[in-house]
């Protein structure tokens, strides 16, 4: 069964899109994410893989990791890296 939903979302400003964009969090491990985000403070990996900004031996499910994600998201908003989409887009979900 297919489900189609419309929603508003966030997108990077066009002039920063290449630096903000990242691969999905679930296709790379923390070490790979750390390497990809090195030297790029505006990579979205800092939000979706926040453990890259903490000591390497941290438990990825520790409260500090979630707190870091919130902090990084707030920083993104403060830097106005992402803009709210005024028009809705559609997402298709296929369930078997």
Short mmCIF file of C-alpha atoms in Angstrom, two decimals:
data_model
loop_
_atom_site.label_atom_id
_atom_site.label_comp_id
_atom_site.label_asym_id
_atom_site.label_seq_id
_atom_site.Cartn_x
_atom_site.Cartn_y
_atom_site.Cartn_z
CA UNK A 1 0.00 0.00 0.00
CA UNK A 2 1.29 3.45 -0.85
CA UNK A 3 0.78 6.45 1.41
CA UNK A 4 1.29 9.96 0.07
CA UNK A 5 1.71 12.79 2.56
CA UNK A 6 2.49 16.44 2.03
CA UNK A 7 4.59 18.42 4.47
CA UNK A 8 6.63 21.57 4.89
CA UNK A 9 10.30 21.06 5.56
CA UNK A 10 13.71 22.67 5.95
CA UNK A 11 16.25 23.11 3.19
CA UNK A 12 19.68 24.71 3.07
CA UNK A 13 20.17 28.11 1.54
CA UNK A 14 21.24 27.57 -2.09
CA UNK A 15 24.64 29.21 -1.61
CA UNK A 16 25.44 26.87 1.30
CA UNK A 17 23.75 23.69 0.10
CA UNK A 18 26.96 21.91 -0.95
CA UNK A 19 28.54 22.43 2.48
CA UNK A 20 25.40 21.68 4.51
CA UNK A 21 24.37 18.55 2.57
CA UNK A 22 25.44 15.19 3.93
CA UNK A 23 24.85 11.56 3.23
CA UNK A 24 22.05 9.96 5.27
CA UNK A 25 23.05 9.18 8.85
CA UNK A 26 22.41 5.47 8.44
CA UNK A 27 24.80 4.85 5.55
CA UNK A 28 28.01 5.81 7.32
CA UNK A 29 29.46 5.08 10.70
CA UNK A 30 30.68 7.67 13.19
CA UNK A 31 34.29 7.48 12.03
CA UNK A 32 33.29 8.06 8.41
CA UNK A 33 31.01 10.92 9.45
CA UNK A 34 33.80 12.49 11.51
CA UNK A 35 36.11 12.34 8.46
CA UNK A 36 33.48 13.77 6.08
CA UNK A 37 32.63 16.65 8.42
CA UNK A 38 36.25 17.50 9.27
CA UNK A 39 36.87 21.18 8.62
CA UNK A 40 33.20 21.81 7.77
CA UNK A 41 31.33 23.31 10.71
CA UNK A 42 28.11 23.56 8.72
CA UNK A 43 27.82 19.93 7.60
CA UNK A 44 24.44 18.53 8.62
CA UNK A 45 26.37 15.55 9.99
CA UNK A 46 26.88 17.65 13.14
CA UNK A 47 23.10 17.40 13.68
CA UNK A 48 22.31 13.86 12.50
CA UNK A 49 25.55 12.26 13.84
CA UNK A 50 26.28 14.53 16.83
CA UNK A 51 28.67 12.03 18.38
CA UNK A 52 31.28 13.30 15.90
CA UNK A 53 31.62 16.40 18.10
CA UNK A 54 32.22 14.37 21.26
CA UNK A 55 35.00 12.01 22.40
CA UNK A 56 35.30 8.97 20.11
CA UNK A 57 34.63 6.47 22.91
CA UNK A 58 31.26 7.94 23.93
CA UNK A 59 28.20 5.70 24.01
CA UNK A 60 26.16 6.80 20.99
CA UNK A 61 22.99 6.55 23.08
CA UNK A 62 24.27 8.67 25.97
CA UNK A 63 22.22 11.70 26.99
CA UNK A 64 25.20 13.90 26.05
CA UNK A 65 24.86 12.81 22.41
CA UNK A 66 21.20 13.83 22.27
CA UNK A 67 21.99 17.11 24.03
CA UNK A 68 24.73 17.78 21.47
CA UNK A 69 22.25 17.18 18.64
CA UNK A 70 19.89 19.77 20.14
CA UNK A 71 22.77 22.22 20.61
CA UNK A 72 23.94 21.73 17.02
CA UNK A 73 20.39 22.13 15.66
CA UNK A 74 20.02 25.39 17.57
CA UNK A 75 23.36 26.56 16.16
CA UNK A 76 22.14 25.79 12.64
CA UNK A 77 19.06 27.90 13.29
CA UNK A 78 21.13 30.71 14.81
CA UNK A 79 23.41 30.75 11.76
CA UNK A 80 20.31 30.67 9.50
CA UNK A 81 21.72 27.80 7.45
CA UNK A 82 18.31 26.30 6.82
CA UNK A 83 15.15 27.96 5.61
CA UNK A 84 11.58 26.81 6.15
CA UNK A 85 9.86 25.76 2.93
CA UNK A 86 6.67 27.76 2.49
CA UNK A 87 5.20 25.29 0.02
CA UNK A 88 4.52 21.71 0.81
CA UNK A 89 6.27 18.82 -0.86
CA UNK A 90 5.11 15.22 -1.08
CA UNK A 91 6.61 12.08 0.33
CA UNK A 92 5.67 8.62 -0.90
CA UNK A 93 5.88 5.73 1.54
CA UNK A 94 5.39 2.21 0.26
CA UNK A 95 4.38 -0.40 2.82
CA UNK A 96 4.36 -4.05 1.97
#
